[in-house]
Coordinates of C-alpha atoms in Angstrom, one line a residue:
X31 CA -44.9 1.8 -69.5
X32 CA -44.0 5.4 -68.6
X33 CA -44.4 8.0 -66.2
X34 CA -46.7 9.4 -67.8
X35 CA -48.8 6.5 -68.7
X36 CA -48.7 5.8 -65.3
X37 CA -49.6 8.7 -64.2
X38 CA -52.4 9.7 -66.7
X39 CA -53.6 5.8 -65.4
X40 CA -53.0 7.3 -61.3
X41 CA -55.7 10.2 -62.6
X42 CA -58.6 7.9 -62.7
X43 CA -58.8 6.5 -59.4
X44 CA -61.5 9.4 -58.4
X45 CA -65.5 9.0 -58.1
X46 CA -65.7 11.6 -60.7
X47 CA -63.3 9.9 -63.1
X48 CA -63.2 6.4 -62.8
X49 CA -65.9 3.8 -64.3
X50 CA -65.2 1.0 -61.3
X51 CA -68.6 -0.3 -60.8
X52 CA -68.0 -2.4 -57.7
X53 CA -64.8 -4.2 -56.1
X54 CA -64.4 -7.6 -55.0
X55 CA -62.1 -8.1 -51.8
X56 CA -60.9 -11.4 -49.7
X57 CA -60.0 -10.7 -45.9
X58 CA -57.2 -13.4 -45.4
X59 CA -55.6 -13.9 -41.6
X60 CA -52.1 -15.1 -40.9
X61 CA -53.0 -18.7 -41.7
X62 CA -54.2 -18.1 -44.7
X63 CA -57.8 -18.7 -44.4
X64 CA -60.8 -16.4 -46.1
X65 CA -62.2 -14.7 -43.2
X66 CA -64.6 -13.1 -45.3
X67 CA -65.3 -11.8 -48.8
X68 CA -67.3 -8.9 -50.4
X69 CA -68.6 -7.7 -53.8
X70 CA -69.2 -4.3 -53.0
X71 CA -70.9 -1.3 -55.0
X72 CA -69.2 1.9 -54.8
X73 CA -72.0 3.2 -56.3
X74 CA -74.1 2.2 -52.7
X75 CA -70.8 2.8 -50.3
X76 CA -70.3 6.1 -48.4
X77 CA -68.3 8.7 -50.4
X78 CA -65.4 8.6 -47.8
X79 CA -65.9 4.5 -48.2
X80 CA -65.5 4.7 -51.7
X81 CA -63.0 7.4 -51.8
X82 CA -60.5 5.4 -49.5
X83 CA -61.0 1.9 -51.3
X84 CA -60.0 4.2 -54.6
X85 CA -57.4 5.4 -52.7
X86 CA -56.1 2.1 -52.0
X87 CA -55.6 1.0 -55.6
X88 CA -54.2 4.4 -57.0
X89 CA -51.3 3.3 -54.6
X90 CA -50.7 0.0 -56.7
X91 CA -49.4 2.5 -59.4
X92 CA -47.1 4.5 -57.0
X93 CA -43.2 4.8 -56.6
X94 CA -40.8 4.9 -59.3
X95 CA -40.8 2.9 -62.4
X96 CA -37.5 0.5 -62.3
X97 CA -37.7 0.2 -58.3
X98 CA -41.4 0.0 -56.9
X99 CA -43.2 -0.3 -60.7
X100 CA -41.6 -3.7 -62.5
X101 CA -42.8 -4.8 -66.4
X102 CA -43.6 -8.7 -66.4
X103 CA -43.3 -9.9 -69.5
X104 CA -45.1 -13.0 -71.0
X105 CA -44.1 -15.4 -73.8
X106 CA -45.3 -15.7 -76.7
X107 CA -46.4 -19.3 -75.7
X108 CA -48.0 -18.0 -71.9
X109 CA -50.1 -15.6 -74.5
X110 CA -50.9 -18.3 -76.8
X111 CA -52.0 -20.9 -74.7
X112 CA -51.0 -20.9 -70.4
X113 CA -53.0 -21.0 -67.7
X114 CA -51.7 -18.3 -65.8
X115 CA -52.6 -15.8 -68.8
X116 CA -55.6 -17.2 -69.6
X117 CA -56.8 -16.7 -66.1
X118 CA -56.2 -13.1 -66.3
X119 CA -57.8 -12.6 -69.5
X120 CA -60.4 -13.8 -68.0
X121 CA -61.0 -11.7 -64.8
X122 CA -60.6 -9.0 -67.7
X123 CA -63.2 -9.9 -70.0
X124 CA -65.8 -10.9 -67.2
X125 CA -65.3 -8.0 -65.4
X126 CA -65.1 -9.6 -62.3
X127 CA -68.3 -11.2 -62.5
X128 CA -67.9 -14.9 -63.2
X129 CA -67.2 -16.3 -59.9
X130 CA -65.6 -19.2 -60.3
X131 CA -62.6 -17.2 -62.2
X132 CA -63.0 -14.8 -59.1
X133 CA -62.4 -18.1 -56.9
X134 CA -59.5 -19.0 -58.6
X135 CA -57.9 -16.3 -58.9
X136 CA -57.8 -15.8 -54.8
X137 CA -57.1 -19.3 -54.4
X138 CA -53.6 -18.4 -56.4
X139 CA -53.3 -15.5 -54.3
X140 CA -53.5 -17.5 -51.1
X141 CA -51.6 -20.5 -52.3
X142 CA -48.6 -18.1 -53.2
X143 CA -48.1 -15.7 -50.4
X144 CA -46.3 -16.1 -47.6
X145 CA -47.4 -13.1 -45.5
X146 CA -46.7 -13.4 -41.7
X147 CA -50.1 -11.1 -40.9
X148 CA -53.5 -10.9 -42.1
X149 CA -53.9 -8.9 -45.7
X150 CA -56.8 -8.1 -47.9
X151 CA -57.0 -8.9 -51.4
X152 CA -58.7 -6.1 -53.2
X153 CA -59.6 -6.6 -57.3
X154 CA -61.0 -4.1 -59.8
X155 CA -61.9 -3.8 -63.3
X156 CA -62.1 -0.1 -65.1
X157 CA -62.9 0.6 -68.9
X158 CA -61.0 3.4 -69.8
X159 CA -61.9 5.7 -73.1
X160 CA -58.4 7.1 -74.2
X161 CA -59.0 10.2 -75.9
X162 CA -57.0 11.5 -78.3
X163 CA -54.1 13.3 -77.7
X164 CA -53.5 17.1 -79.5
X165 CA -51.1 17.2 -82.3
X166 CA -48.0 19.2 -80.4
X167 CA -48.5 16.3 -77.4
X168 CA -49.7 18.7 -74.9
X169 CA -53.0 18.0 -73.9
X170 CA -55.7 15.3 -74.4
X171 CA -58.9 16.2 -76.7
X172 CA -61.3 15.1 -73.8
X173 CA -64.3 15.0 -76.3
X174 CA -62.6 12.4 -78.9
X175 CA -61.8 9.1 -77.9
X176 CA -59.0 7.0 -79.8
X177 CA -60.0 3.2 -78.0
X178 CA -61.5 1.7 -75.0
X179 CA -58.5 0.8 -72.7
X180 CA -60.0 -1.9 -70.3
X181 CA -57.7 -3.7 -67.4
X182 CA -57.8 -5.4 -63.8
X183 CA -55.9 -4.0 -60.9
X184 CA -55.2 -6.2 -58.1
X185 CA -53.5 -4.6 -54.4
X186 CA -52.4 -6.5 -51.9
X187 CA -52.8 -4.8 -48.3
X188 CA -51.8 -5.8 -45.3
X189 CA -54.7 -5.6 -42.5
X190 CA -53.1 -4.5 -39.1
X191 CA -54.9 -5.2 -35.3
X192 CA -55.3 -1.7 -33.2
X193 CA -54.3 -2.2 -29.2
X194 CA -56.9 -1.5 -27.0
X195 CA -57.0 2.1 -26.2
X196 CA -58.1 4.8 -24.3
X197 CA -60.6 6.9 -26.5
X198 CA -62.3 10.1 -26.9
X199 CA -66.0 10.1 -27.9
X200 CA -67.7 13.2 -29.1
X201 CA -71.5 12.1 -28.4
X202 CA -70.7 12.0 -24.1
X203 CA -68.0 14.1 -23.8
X204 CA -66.4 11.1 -22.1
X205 CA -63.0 8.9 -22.7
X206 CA -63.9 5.2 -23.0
X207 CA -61.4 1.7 -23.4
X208 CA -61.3 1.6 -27.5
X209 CA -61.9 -2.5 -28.5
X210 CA -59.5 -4.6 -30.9
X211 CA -59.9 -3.4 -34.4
X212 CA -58.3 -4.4 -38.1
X213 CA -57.3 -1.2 -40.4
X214 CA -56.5 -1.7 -43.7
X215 CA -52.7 -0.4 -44.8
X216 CA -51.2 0.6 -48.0
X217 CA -50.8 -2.1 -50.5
X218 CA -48.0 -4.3 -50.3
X219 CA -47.8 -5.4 -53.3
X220 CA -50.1 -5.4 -56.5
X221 CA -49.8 -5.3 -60.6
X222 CA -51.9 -3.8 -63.1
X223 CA -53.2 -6.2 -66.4
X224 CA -52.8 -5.5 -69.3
X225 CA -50.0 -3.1 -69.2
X226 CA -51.2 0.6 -70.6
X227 CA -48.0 0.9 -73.0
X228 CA -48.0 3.8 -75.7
X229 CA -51.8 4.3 -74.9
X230 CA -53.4 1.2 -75.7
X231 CA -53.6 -2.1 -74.0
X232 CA -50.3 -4.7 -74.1
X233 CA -51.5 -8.3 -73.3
X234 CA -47.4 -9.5 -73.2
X235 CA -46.8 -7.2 -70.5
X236 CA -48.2 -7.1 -66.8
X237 CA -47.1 -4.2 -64.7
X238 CA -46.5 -5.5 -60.9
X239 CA -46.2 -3.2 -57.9
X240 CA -43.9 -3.7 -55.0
X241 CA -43.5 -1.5 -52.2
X242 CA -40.2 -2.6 -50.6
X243 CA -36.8 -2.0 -53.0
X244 CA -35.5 -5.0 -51.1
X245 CA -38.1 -8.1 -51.2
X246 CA -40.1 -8.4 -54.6
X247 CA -42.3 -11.3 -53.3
X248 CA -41.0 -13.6 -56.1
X249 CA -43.5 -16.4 -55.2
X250 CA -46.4 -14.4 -56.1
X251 CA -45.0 -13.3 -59.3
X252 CA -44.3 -17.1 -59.8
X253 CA -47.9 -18.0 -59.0
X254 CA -49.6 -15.1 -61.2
X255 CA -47.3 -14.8 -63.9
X256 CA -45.1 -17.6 -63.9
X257 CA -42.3 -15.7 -64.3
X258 CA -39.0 -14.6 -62.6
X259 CA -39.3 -11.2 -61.1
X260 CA -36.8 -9.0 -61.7
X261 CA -34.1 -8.4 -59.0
X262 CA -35.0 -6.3 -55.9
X263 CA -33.4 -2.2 -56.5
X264 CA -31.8 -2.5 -53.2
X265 CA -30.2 -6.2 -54.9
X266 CA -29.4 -4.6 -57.8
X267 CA -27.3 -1.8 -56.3
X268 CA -25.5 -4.0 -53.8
X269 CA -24.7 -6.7 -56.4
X270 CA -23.5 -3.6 -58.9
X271 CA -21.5 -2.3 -55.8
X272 CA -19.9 -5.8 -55.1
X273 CA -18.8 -6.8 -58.5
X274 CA -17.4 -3.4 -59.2
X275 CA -15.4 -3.8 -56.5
X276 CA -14.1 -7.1 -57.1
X277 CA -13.6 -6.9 -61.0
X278 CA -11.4 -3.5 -60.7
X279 CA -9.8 -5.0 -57.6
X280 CA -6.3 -2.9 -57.3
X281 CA -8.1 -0.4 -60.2
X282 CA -10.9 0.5 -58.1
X283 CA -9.5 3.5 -56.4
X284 CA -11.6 6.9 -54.8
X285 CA -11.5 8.4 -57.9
X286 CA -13.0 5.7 -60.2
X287 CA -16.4 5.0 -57.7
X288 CA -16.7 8.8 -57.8
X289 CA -16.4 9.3 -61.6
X290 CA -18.7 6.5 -61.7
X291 CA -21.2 7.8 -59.2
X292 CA -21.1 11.7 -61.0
X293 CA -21.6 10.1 -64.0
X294 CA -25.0 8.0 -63.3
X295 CA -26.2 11.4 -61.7
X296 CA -25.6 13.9 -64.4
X297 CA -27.6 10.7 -66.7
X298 CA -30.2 11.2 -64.5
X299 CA -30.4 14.7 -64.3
X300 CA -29.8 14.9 -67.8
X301 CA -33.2 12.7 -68.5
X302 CA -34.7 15.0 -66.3
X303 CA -33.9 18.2 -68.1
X304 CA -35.0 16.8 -71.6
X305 CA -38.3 15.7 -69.8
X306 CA -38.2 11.3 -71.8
X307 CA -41.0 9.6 -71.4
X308 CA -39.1 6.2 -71.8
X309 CA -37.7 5.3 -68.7
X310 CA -33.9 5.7 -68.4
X311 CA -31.8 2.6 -68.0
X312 CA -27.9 1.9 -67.9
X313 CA -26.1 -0.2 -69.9
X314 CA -23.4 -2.2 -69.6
X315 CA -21.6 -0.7 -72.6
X316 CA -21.8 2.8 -70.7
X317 CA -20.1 1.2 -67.8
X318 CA -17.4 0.3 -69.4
X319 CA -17.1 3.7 -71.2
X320 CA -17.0 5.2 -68.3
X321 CA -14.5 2.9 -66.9
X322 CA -12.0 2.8 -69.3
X323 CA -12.5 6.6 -69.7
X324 CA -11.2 6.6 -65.9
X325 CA -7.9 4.8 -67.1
X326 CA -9.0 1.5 -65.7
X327 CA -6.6 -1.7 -67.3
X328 CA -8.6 -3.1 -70.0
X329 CA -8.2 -6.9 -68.4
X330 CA -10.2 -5.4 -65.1
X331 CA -13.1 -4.1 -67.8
X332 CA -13.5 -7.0 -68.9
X333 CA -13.8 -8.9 -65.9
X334 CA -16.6 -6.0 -64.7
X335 CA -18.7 -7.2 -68.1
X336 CA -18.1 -11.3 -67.0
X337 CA -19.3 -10.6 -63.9
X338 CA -22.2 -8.5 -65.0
X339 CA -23.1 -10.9 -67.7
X340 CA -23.3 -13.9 -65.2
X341 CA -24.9 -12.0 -62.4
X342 CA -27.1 -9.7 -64.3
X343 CA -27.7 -11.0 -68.0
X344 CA -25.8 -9.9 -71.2
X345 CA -28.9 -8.2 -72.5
X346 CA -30.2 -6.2 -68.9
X347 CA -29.6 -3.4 -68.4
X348 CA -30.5 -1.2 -65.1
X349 CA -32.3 1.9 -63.9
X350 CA -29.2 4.4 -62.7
X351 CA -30.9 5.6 -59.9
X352 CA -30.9 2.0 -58.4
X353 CA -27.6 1.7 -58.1
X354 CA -26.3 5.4 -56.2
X355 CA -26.7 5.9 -52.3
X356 CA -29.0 9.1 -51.5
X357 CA -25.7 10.7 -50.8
X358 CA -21.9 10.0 -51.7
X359 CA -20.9 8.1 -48.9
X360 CA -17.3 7.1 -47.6
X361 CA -17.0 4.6 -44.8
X362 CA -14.1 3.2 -42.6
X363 CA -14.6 0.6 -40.0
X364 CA -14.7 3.6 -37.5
X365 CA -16.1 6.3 -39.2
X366 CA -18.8 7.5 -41.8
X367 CA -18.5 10.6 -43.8
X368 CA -21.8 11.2 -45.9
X369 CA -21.6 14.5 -48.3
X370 CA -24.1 15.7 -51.0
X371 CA -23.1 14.3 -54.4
X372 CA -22.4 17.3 -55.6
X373 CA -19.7 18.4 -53.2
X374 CA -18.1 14.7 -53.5
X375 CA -14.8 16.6 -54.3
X376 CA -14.2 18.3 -50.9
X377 CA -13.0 14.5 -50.2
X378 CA -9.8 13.4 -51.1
X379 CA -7.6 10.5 -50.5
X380 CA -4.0 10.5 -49.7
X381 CA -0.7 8.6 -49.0
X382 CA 1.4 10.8 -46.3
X383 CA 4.1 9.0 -44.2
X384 CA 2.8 5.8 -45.3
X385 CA -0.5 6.0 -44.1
X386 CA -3.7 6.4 -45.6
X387 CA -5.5 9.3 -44.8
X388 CA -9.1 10.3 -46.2
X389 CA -8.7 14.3 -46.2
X390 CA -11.9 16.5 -46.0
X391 CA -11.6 20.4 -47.4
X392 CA -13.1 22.9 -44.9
X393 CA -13.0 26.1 -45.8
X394 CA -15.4 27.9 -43.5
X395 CA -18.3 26.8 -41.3
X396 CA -16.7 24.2 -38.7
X397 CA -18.3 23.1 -35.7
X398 CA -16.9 20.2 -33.2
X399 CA -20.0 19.7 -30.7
X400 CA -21.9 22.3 -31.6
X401 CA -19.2 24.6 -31.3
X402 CA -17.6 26.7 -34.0
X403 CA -13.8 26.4 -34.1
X404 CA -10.7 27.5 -36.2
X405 CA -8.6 25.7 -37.9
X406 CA -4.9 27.1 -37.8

C-alpha cells in the first residue's frame, strides 16, 4: 500500500464517514483470561464513546509505512486453501457476526500473545465505496463509485490500571480519593485485511501495524498469518550498521559512512520533492554503487553483498529512512558529537603526530558552559 492509500483509508474512521455498524472487543488481563466481551452499537454509544473507539482504530493505520505499517504477504497455497486465511475471510464476509469465527479468532489472539499487562482486543468491519478518481489524479468524484472495498481491522491496546488518586469533583466543589480504574491506550499492535492496494481489495496481502521500530511481536504474526514478520526498523538499521562495518573493515573510513549517510538522505528527500506514491526502498545494487563510487576495494563490496544476502535476503531490499540516525552522529568511548546531517562536513578526521584526532570547524558562535569564548 501507499501513503496515500493509507491515508485516504485514515479518512474514514469519523461518525460522518465511516459505515462501522458496531464493534466487537475482548478485555484480556495479564493471564490471559477473557474478562469480559462486548458487541457494541456505535450507532447507540455516546458520540464521545464512539468518537474515541474510532479513534482507537484510525491509530492501527498510523506511523510510517516500512517501520510502523508492514505488508504480510500470503502464498498462493495460504489463499488457496489455509486455515489462517480462511479464518480471515471469514470475519470479512460475516461481518463480524458469526460467532463462532468471532471465538476463534480471539482464541488465536490470546493463544499468541505474550503481553505482560492486560490489553483489549478491538475488531471492525467497514464497506467502503471507492469512488472514482478524476482524470488528472487530483481529487475523487464523490458521487461515482468504482467498487465496494470491504475489510476487517483488528487493534490491539493495551489496558493500563490508574493509582488511586486525589480528585476534583465538579457537582460538590469538593476533592475526593479517585478508585482503581483501567484506561484503554493506543494500540499496540494491529493489521488491516485485505490490504487496500491501488484502490481495490488485495486478498495476498495483509497490512499489520506495529507501534515499536524494535519488537514486531513475531508470534502474533505467526499465529494470524503464519508468516515471518519482517525485521524490526530499529534491527534493520543496526544489522545494516554492523555488516557495513565489518565487510569494509580497513575501507570503512569517516568519509565512506558519510557519503553513505548523505546519499540515503538526498534519496529520501528526493522522493519527497517528486511527491511517489510507491513507497521508497533501497537496494542492494545502490549500496554497492555508492560504495564503489567512494573508492572502496572491490573484494570489501563484495563481502558487504555476502553479508547482506545472508542476513537480509538477496531479493530485500529496505526503506532508507530505516537505516540513518535522526542526526549524523560520531561517537568515542568518551565522547558524543551529534550534528544535523546537513552540516556533517564541519567534522573531519585527522592523523597529526600520530594520533587520531576528530576535528570540528567553528567558525563563530562558541560557548563552553554557557559562556561565549574566542578561539585564538
Amino acid at each position: 500500500m501507499t501513503e496515500k492509500e493509507v491515508s485516504e483509508l485514515r479518512r474514514r474512521f469519523r461518525g460522518d464517514r465511516s459505515n462501522i455498524t458496531h464493534i466487537r472487543g475482548c478485555f484480556v488481563n495479564e493471564k490471559g483470561e477473557i474478562v469480559t466481551q462486548f458487541n457494541q452499537s456505535l450507532a447507540l454509544m455516546q458520540q464521545e464513546e464512539s468518537d474515541k473507539f474510532l479513534a482507537l482504530l484510525k491509530r492501527t493505520l498510523s506511523g510510517s509505512l516500512g517501520k510502523n505499517l508492514l505488508d504480510i504477504s500470503f502464498s498462493t497455497q495460504q489463499v488457496a486453501d489455509s486455515p489462517e486465511h480462511r479464518l480471515l475471510m471469514d470475519l470479512r464476509h460475516c461481518a463480524l457476526k458469526d460467532e463462532a469465527v468471532v471465538q476463534t479468532f480471539f482464541q488465536q489472539v490470546i493463544g499468541a500473545l505474550t503481553l505482560e499487562e492486560n490489553y483489549l482486543i478491538l475488531l471492525a468491519q467497514d464497506t467502503y465505496d471507492v469512488p472514482h478518481r478524476s482524470q488528472d489524479g487530483m481529487g475523487d468524484l464523490e458521487d461515482s463509485s468504482a467498487q465496494v472495498f470491504s475489510y476487517i481491522l483488528c487493534s490491539i491496546c493495551p489496558v493500563k490500571q490508574t493509582k488511586p488518586a486525589l480528585s476534583y469533583s465538579l457537582n460538590d466543589n469538593a476533592f475526593h480519593n479517585q478508585d482503581v480504574n483501567f484506561v484503554v491506550a493506543a494500540p499496540e499492535l494491529g493489521f488491516l485485511f485485505p490490504a487496500f492496494d491501488q484502490r481495490t481489495a488485495n486478498i495476498y496481502n495483509a497490512l499489520y501495524y506495529s507501534r515499536s521500530a524494535t519488537d514486531s511481536h513475531p508470534e502474533f504474526v505467526n499465529a494470524i498469518f503464519h508468516q515471518d514478520p519482517p525485521m524490526p526498523a530499529q534491527e534493520q538499521k543496526e544489522t545494516f550498521q554492523f555488516i557495513l562495518g565489518e565487510a569494509l573493515d580497513q575501507d570503512c573510513s569517516f568519509e565512506v559512512v558519510q557519503t553513505v549517510d548523505q546519499q540515503l538522505r538526498e534519496m529520501i528527500q528526493e522522493h519527497k520533492d517528486a511527491k511517489e506514491e510507491e513507497p521508497l526502498v533501497l537496494s542492494k545494487q545502490a549500496v554497492k554503487g555508492v560504495l564503489t563510487a567512494c573508492g572502496v576495494q572491490p573484494e570489501r563490496v563484495q563481502a558487504f553483498e555476502e553479508r547482506y544476502d545472508s542476513t537480509f535476503g538477496a531479493q530485500v531490499d529496505l526503506p532508507p529512512k530505516n537505516l540513518l540516525e535522526p542526526k549524523f552522529e560520531v561517537q568515542t568511548p568518551d565522547v558524543t558529537i551529534r550534528v544535523k546531517p546537513e552540516c556533517s562536513d564541519l567534522i573531519q578526521t585527522r592523523v597529526i603526530d600520530g594520533r587520531k584526532y576528530i576535528l570540528i570547524r567553528a567558525d563563530a558562535g562558541v560557548q563552553v558552559n554557557g559562556v561565549d569564548i574566542h578561539i585564538s
